[in-house]
Backbone as JSON, one array per atom type, in Angstrom:
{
  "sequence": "XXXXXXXXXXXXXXXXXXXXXXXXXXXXXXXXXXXXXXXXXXXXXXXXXXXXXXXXXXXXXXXXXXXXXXXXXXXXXXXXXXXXXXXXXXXXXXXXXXXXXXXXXXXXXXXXXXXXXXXXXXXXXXXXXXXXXXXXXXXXXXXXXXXXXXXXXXXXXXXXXXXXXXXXXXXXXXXXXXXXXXXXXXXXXXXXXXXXXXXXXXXXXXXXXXXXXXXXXXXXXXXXXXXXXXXXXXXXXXXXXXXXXXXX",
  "N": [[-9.88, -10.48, 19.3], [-8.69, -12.84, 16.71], [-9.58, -15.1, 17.23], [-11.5, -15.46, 19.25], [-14.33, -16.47, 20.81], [-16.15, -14.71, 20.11], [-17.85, -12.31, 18.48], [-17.03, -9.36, 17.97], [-19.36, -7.29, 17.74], [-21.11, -8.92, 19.3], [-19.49, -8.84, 21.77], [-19.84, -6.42, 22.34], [-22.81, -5.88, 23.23], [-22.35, -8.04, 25.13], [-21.66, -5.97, 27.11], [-23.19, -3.8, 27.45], [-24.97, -5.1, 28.29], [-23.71, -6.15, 30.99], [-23.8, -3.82, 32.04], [-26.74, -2.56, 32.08], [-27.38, -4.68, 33.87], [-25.51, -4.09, 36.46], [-26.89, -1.12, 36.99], [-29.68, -2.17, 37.65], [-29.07, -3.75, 40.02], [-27.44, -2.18, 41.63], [-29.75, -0.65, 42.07], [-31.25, -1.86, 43.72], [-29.56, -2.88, 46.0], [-29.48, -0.43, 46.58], [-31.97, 0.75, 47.81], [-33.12, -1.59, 49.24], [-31.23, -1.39, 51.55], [-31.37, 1.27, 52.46], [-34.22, 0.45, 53.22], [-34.42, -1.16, 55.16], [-33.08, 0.06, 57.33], [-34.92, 1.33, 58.29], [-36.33, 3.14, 57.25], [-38.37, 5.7, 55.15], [-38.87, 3.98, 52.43], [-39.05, 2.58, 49.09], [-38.43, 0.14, 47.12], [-40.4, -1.0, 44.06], [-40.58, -3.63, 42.39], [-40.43, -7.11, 40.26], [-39.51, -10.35, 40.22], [-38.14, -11.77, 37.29], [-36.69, -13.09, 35.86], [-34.12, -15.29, 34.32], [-31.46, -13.37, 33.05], [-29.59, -13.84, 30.39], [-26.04, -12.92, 29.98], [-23.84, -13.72, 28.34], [-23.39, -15.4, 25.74], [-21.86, -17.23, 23.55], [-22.57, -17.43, 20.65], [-21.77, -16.94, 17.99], [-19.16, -18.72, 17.9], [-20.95, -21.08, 17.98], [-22.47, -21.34, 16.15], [-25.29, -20.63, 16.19], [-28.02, -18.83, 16.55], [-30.82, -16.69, 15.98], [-32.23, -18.93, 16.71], [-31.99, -19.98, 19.34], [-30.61, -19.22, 22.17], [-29.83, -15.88, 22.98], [-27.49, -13.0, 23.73], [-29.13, -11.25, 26.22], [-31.57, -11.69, 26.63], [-34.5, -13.23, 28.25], [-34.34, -15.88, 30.55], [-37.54, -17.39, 31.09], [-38.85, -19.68, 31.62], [-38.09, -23.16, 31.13], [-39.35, -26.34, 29.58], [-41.13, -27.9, 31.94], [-40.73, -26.36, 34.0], [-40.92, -23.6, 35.74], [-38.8, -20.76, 36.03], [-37.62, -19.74, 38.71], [-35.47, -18.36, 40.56], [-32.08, -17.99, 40.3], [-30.54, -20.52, 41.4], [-32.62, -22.43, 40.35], [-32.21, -22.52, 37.86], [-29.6, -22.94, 37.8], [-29.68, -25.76, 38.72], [-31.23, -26.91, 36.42], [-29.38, -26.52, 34.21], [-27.65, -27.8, 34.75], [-28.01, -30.31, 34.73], [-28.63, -30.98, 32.26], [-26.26, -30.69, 30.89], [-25.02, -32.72, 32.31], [-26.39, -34.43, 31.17], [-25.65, -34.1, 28.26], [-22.77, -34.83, 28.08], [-23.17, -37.4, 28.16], [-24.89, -38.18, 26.02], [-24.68, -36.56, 22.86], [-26.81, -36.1, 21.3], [-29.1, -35.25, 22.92], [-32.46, -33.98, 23.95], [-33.27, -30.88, 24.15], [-35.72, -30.07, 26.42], [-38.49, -27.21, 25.55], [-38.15, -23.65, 25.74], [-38.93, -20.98, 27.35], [-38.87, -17.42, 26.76], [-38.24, -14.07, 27.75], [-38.03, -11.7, 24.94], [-36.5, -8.85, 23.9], [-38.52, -7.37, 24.88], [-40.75, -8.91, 24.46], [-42.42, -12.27, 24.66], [-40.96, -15.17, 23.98], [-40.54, -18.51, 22.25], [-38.34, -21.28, 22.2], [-38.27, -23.73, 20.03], [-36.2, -25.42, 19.57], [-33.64, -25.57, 20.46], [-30.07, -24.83, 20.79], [-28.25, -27.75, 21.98], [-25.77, -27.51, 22.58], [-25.19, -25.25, 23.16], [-26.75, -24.87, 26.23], [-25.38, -26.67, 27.61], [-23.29, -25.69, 27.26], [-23.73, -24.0, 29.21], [-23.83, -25.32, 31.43], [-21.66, -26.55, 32.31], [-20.17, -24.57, 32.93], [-21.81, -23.5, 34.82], [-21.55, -25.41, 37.25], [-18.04, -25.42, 37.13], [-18.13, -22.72, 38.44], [-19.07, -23.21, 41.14], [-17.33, -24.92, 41.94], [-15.28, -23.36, 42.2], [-15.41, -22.41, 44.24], [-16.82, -19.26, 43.95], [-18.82, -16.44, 45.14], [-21.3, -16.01, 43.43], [-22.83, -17.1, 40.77], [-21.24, -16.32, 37.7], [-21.85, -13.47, 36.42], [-21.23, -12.27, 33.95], [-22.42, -14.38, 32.12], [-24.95, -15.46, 32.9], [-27.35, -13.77, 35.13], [-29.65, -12.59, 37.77], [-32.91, -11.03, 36.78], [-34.85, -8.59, 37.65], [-38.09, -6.47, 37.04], [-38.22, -3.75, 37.02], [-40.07, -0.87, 38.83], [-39.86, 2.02, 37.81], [-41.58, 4.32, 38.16], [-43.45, 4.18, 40.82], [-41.99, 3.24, 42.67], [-40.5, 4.59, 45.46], [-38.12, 6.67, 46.96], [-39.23, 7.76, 43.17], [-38.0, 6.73, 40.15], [-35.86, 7.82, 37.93], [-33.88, 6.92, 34.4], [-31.01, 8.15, 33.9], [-29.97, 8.78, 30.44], [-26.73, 6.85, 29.33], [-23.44, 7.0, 28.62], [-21.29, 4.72, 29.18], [-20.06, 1.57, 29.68], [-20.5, -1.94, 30.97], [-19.8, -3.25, 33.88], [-18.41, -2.89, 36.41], [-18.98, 0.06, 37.44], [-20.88, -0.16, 39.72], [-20.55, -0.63, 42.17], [-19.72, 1.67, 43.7], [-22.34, 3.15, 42.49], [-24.4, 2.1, 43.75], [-23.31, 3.54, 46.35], [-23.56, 6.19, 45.82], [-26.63, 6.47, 45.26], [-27.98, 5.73, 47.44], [-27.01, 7.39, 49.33], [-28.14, 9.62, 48.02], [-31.24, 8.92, 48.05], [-31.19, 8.63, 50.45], [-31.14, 11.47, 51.83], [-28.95, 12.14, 53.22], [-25.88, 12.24, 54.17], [-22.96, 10.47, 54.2], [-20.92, 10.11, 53.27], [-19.36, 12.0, 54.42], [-18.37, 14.59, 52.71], [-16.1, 13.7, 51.98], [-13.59, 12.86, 48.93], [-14.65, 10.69, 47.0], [-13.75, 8.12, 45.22], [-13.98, 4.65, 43.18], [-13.89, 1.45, 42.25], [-15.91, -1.63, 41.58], [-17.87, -4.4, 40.72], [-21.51, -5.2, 41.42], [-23.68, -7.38, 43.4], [-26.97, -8.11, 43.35], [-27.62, -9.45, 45.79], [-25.22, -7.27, 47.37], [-22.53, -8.15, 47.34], [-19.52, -7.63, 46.53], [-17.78, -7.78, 43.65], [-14.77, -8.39, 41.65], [-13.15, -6.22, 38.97], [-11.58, -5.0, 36.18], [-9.03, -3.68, 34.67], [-7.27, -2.02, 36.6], [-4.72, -0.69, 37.22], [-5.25, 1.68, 35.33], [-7.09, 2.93, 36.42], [-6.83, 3.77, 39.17], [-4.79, 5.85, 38.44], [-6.25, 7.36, 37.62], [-7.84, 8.01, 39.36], [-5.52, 9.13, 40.89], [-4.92, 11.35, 39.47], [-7.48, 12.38, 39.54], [-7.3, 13.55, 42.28], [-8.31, 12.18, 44.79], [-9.32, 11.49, 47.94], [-9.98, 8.62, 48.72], [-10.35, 5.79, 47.44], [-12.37, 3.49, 46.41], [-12.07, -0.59, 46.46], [-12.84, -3.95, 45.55], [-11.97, -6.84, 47.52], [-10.95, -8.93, 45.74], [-9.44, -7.21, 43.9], [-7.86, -6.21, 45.6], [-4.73, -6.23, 46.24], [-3.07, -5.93, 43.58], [-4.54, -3.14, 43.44], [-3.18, -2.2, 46.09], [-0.44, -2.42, 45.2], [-0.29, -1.08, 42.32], [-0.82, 1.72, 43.48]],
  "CA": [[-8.95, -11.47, 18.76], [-9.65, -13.52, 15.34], [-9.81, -16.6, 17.42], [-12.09, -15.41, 20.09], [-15.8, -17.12, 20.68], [-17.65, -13.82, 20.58], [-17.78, -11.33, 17.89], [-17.13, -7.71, 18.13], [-20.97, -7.04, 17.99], [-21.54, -9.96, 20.46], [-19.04, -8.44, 23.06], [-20.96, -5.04, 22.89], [-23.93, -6.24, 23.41], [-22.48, -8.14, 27.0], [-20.82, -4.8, 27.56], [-24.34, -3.45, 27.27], [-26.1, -5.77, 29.16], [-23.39, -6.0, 32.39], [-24.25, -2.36, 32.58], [-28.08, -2.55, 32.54], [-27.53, -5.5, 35.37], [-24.92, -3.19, 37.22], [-27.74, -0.43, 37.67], [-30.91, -2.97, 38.48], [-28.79, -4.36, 41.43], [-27.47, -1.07, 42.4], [-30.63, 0.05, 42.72], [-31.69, -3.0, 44.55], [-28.9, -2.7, 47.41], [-29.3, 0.76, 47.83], [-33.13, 0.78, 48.19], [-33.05, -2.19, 50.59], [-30.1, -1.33, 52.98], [-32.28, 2.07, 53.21], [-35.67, 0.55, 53.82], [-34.0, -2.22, 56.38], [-33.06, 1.32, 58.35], [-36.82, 1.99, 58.7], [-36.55, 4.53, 56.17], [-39.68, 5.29, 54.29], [-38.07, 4.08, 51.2], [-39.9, 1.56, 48.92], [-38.43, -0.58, 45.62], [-41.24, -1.86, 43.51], [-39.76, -5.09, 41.77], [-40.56, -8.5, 40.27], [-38.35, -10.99, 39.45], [-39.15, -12.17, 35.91], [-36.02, -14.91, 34.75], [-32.64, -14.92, 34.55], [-31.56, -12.58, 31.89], [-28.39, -14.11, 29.35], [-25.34, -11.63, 29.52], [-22.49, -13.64, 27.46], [-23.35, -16.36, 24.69], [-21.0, -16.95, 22.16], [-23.34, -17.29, 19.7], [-20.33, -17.21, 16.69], [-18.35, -19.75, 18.33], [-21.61, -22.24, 18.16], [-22.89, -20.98, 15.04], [-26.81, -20.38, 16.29], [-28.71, -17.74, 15.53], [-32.85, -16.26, 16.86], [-33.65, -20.27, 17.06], [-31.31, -20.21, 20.04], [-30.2, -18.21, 23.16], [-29.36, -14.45, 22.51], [-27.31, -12.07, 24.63], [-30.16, -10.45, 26.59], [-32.79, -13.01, 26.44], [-33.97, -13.33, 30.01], [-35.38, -17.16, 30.18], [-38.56, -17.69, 31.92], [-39.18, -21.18, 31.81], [-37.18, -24.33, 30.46], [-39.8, -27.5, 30.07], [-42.35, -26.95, 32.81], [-39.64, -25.32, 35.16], [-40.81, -21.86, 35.69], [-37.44, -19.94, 36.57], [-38.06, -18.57, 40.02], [-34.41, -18.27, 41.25], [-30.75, -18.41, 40.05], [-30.61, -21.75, 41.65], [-33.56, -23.45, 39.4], [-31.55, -22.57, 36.47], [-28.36, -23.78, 37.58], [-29.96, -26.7, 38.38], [-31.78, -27.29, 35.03], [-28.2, -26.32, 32.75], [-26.55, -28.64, 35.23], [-28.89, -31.77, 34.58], [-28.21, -30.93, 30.76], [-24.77, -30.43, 30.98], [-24.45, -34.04, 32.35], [-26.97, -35.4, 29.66], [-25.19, -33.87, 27.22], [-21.89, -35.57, 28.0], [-23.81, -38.85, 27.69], [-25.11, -37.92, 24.6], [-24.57, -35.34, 22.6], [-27.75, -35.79, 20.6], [-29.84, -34.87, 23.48], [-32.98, -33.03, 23.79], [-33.62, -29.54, 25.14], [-37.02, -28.97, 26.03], [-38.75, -26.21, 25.34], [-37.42, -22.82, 26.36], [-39.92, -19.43, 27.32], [-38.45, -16.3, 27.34], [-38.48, -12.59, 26.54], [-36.71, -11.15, 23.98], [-36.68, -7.46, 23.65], [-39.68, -7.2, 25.86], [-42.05, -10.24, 23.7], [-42.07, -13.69, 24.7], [-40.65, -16.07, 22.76], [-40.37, -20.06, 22.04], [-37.75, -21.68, 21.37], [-38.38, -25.38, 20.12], [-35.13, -26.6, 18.96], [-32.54, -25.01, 21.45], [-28.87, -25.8, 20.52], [-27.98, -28.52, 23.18], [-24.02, -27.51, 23.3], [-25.17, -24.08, 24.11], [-27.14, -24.62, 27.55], [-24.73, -27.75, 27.47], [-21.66, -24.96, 27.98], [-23.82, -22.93, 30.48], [-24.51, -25.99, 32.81], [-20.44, -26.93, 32.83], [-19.71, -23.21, 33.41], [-21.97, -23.33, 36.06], [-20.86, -26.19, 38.01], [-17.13, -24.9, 37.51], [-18.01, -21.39, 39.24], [-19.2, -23.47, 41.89], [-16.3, -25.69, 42.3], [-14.17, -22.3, 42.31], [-16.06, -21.11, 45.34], [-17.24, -17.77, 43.53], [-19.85, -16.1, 45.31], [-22.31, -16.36, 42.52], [-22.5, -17.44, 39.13], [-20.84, -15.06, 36.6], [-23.01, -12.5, 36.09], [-21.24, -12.1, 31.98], [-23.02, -15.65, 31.63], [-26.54, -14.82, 33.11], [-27.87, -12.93, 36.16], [-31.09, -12.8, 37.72], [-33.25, -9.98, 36.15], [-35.76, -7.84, 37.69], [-38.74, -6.06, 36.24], [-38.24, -2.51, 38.45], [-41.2, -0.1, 38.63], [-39.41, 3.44, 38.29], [-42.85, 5.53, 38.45], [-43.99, 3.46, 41.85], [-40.95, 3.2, 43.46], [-40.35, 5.44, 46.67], [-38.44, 7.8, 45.87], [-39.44, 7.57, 41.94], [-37.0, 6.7, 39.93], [-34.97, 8.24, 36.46], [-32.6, 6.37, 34.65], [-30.48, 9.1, 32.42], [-28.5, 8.08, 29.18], [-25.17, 6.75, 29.81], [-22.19, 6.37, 27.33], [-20.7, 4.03, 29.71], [-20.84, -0.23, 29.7], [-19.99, -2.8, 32.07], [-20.68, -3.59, 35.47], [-17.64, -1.87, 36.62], [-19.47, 0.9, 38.06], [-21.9, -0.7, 40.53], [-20.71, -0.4, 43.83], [-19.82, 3.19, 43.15], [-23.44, 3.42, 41.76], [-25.11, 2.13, 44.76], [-23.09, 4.18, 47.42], [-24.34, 7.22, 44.89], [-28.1, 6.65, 45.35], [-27.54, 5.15, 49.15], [-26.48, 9.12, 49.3], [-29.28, 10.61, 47.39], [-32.33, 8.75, 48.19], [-32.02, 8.96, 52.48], [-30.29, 12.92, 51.92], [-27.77, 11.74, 54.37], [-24.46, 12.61, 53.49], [-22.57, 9.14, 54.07], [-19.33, 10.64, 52.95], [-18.81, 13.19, 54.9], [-17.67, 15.29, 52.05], [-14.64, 12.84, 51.53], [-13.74, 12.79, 47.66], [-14.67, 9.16, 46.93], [-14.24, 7.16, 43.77], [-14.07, 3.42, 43.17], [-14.98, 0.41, 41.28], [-16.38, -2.91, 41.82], [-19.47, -4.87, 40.56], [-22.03, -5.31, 42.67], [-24.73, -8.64, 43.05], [-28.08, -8.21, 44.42], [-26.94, -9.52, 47.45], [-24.7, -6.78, 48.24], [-21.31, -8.64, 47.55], [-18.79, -6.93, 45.34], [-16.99, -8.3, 42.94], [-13.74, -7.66, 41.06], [-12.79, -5.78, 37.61], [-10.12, -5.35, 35.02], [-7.74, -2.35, 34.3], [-7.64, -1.45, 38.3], [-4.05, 0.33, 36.84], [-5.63, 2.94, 34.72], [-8.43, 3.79, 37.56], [-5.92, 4.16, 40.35], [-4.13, 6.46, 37.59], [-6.99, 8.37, 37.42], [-8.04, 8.89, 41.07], [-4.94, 9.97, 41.54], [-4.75, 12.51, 38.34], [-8.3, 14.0, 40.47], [-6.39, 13.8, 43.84], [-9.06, 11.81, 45.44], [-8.92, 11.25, 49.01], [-9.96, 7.68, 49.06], [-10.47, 4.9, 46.01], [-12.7, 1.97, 47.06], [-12.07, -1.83, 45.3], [-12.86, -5.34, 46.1], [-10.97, -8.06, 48.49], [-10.39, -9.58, 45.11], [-8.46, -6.12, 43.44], [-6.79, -5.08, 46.96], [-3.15, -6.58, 46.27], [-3.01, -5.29, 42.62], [-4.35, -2.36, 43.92], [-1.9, -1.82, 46.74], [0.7, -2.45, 43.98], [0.0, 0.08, 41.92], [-0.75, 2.39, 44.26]],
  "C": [[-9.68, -12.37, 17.76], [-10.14, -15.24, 16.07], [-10.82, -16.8, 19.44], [-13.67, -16.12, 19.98], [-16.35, -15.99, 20.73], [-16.82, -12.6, 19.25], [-17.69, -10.33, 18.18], [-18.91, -7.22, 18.51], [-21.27, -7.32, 19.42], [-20.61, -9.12, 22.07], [-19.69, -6.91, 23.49], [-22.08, -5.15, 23.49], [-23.69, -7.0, 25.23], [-21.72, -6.82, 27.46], [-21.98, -4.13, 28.46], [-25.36, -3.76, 28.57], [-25.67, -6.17, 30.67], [-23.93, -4.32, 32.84], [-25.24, -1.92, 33.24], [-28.02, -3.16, 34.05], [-26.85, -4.66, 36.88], [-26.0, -2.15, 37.89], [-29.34, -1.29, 37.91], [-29.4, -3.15, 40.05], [-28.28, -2.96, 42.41], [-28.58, -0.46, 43.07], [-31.29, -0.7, 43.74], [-30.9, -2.8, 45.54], [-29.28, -1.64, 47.63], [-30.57, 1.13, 48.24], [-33.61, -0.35, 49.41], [-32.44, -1.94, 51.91], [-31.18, -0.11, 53.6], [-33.66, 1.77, 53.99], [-35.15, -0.19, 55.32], [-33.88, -1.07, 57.64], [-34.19, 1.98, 58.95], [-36.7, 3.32, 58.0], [-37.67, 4.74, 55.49], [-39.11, 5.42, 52.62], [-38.57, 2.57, 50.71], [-39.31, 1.21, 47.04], [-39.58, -1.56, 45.47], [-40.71, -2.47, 42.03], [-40.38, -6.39, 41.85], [-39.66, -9.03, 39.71], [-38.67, -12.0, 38.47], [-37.83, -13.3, 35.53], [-34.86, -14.62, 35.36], [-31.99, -14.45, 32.76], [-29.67, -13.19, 31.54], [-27.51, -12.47, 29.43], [-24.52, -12.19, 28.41], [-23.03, -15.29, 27.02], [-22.71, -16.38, 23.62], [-21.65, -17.84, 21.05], [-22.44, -17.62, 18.28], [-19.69, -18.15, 16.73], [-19.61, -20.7, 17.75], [-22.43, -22.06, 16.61], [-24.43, -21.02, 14.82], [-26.8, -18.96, 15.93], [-29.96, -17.41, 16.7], [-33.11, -17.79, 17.49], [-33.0, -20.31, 18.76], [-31.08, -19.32, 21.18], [-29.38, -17.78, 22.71], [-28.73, -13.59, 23.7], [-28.17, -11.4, 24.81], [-32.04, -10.63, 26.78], [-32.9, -12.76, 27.89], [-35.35, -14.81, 29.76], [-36.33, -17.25, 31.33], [-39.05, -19.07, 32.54], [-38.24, -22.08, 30.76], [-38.32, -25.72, 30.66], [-40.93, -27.15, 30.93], [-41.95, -27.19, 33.85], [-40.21, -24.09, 34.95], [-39.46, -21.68, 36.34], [-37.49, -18.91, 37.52], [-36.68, -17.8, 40.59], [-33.17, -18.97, 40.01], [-30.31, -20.22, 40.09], [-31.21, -22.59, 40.94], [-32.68, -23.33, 38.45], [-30.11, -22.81, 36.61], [-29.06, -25.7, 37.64], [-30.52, -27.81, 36.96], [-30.75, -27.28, 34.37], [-27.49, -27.73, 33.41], [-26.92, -29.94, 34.38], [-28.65, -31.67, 33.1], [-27.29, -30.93, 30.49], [-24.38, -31.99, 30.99], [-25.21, -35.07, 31.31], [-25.97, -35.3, 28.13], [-23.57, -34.57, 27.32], [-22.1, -37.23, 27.98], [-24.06, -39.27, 26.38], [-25.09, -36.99, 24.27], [-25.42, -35.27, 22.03], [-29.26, -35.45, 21.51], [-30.67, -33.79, 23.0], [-33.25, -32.18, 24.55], [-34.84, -29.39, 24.71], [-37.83, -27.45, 25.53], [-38.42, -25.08, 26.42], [-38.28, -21.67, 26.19], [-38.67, -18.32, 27.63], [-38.35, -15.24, 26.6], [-37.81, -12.08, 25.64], [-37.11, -9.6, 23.02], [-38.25, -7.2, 24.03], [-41.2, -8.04, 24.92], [-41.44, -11.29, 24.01], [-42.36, -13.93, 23.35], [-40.47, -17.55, 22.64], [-39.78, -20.22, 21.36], [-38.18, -23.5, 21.27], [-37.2, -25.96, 19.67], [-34.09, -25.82, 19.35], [-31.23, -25.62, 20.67], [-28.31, -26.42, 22.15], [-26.71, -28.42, 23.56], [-24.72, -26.28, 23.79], [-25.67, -24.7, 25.19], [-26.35, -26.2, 28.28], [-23.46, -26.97, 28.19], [-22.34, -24.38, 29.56], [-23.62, -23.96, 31.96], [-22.8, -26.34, 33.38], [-19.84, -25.92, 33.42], [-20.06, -23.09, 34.96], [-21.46, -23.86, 37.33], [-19.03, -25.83, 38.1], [-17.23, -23.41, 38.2], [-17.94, -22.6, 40.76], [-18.11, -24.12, 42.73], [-15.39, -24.33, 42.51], [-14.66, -21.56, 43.22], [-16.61, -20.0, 45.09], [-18.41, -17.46, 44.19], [-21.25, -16.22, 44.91], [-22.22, -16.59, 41.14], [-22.18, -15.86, 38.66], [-21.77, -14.18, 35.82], [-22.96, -11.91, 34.47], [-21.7, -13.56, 31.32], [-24.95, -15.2, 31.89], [-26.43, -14.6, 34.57], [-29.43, -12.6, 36.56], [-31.92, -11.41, 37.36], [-34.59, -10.06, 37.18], [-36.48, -6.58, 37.36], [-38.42, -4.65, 37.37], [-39.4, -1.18, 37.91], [-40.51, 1.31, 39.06], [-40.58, 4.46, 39.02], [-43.61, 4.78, 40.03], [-43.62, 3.7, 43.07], [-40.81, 4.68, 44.95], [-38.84, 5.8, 47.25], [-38.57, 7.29, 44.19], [-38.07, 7.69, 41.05], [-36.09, 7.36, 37.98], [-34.2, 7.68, 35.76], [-32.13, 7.68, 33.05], [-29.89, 8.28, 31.16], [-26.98, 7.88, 29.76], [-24.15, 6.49, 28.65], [-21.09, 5.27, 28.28], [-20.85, 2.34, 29.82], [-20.19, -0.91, 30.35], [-20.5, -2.89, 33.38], [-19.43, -3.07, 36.23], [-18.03, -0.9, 38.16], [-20.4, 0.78, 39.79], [-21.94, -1.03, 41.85], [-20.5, 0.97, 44.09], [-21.16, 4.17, 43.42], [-24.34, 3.37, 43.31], [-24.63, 2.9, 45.97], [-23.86, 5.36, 46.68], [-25.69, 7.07, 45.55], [-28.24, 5.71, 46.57], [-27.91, 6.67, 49.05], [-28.03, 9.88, 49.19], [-30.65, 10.37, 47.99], [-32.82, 8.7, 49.94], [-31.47, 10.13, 52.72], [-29.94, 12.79, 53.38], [-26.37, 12.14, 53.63], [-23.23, 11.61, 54.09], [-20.96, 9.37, 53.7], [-18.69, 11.71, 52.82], [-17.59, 13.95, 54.01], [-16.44, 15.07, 51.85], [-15.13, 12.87, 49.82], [-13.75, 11.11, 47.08], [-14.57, 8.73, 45.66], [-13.75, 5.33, 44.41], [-14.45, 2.55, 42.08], [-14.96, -1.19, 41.78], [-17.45, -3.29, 41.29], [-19.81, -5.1, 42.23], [-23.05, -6.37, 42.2], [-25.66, -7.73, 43.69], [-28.13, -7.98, 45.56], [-26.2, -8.62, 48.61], [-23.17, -7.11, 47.85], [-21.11, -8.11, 45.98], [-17.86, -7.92, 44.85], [-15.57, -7.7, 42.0], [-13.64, -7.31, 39.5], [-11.73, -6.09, 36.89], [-9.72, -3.69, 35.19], [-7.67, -1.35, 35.71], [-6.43, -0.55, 37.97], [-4.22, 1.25, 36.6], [-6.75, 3.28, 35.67], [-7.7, 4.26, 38.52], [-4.96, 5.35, 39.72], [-5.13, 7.62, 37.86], [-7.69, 9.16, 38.23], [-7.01, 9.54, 41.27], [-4.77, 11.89, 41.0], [-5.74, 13.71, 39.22], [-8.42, 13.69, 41.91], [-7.78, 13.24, 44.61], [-8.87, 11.39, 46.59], [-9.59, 9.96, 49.41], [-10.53, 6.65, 47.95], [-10.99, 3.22, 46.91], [-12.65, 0.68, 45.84], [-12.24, -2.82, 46.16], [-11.49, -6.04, 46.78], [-10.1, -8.34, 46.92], [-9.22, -8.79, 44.1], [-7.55, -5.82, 44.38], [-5.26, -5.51, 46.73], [-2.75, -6.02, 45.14], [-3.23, -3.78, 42.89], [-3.55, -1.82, 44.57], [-0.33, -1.22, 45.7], [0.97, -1.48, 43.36], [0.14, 1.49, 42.52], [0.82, 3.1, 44.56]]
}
């Protein structure tokens, strides 16, 4: 839409980058739930920032000096960014400066960008100004966790380490969509258990870290399409199940 905050480009790019996050966390639930089973099953992972999915960048009219879809920030000031939590806290505390003044300053900001750190010294103060009001309204809306098309916590994952070792193929696919799907998938594969007893399964939901699924968009045309390949059971979130039903 001509009167949207995010460019065509810009929305590819979080298309892009819910996707990437979709398979880190997939692989993260389904390598934990297995090891928790006493499985000999081993993710090697650090957790390096919290990686930017959705900046409307166009709307605010920044640029490189500024936060980029896909940035993952390391430090803000001399905050290292250990947890989700530090960095709500830090946007928050800016959020409310910035409705004090709007000529506030944003300290300095570390973080990678396309695998090189980077410094920013002259941040735009509405951007991490929107993230901190965003944040505090998830919170007030009860949501599980911050909006993962705003930022999400990123980890570094060691495919060649990992136990079993890990592949990631090419995908023509984007979003986060996929990701509870994804992790029953390699649940499946990596303890050769067969978990669904040869039931024809599809589904969609995001998935956090944590485990907790979240809800999508166009749940019509998927329920369309399980049925087209006669699937004998279509899994979706608490937050799809009445829409679901519906169409159904």
């Amino acid at each position: 839409h001509e009167d949207s905050a995010y460019t065509v480009s810009e929305r590819d790019k979080m298309d892009v980058c819910a996707k990437k996050q979709s398979i880190q966390d997939s692989l993260i639930v389904a390598y934990n739930y297995a090891k928790d089973e006493g499985k000999d099953i081993e993710l090697v992972y650090s957790y390096m920032g919290v990686c930017v999915c959705a900046i409307p960048a166009n709307y605010y009219g920044t640029g490189p000096e500024s936060l980029m879809i896909g940035d993952v920030v390391t430090a803000i000031g001399d905050k290292e960014i250990t947890s989700m939590n530090v960095f709500r806290e830090i946007v928050e505390f800016y959020y409310d400066e910035y409705l004090k003044d709007k000529n506030v300053t944003i300290p300095v900001i570390k973080l990678l960008r396309n695998g090189k750190e980077v410094t920013l010294n002259a941040c735009n103060a509405k951007v991490v100004a929107n993230l901190g009001g965003y944040s505090k309204a998830s919170k007030e809306n009860n949501e599980i966790r911050v909006n993962e098309y705003y930022f999400y916590d990123y980890y570094q994952i060691n495919y060649a380490t990992s136990n079993p070792s890990i592949s990631i193929q090419n995908y023509n696919t984007v979003g986060p969509s996929g990701g509870l799907m994804q992790a029953i998938y390699i649940y499946n594969e990596i303890t050769g258990s067969d978990i669904i007893n040869d039931y024809y399964l599809v589904g969609t939901g995001t998935i956090s870290n944590d485990g907790n699924i979240g809800s999508i968009g166009s749940i019509k045309q998927k329920l369309i399409t399980a049925d087209i390949y006669m699937a004998d059971y279509f899994f979706v979130s608490g937050y799809d199940y009445e829409d679901a039903l519906k169409y159904y």
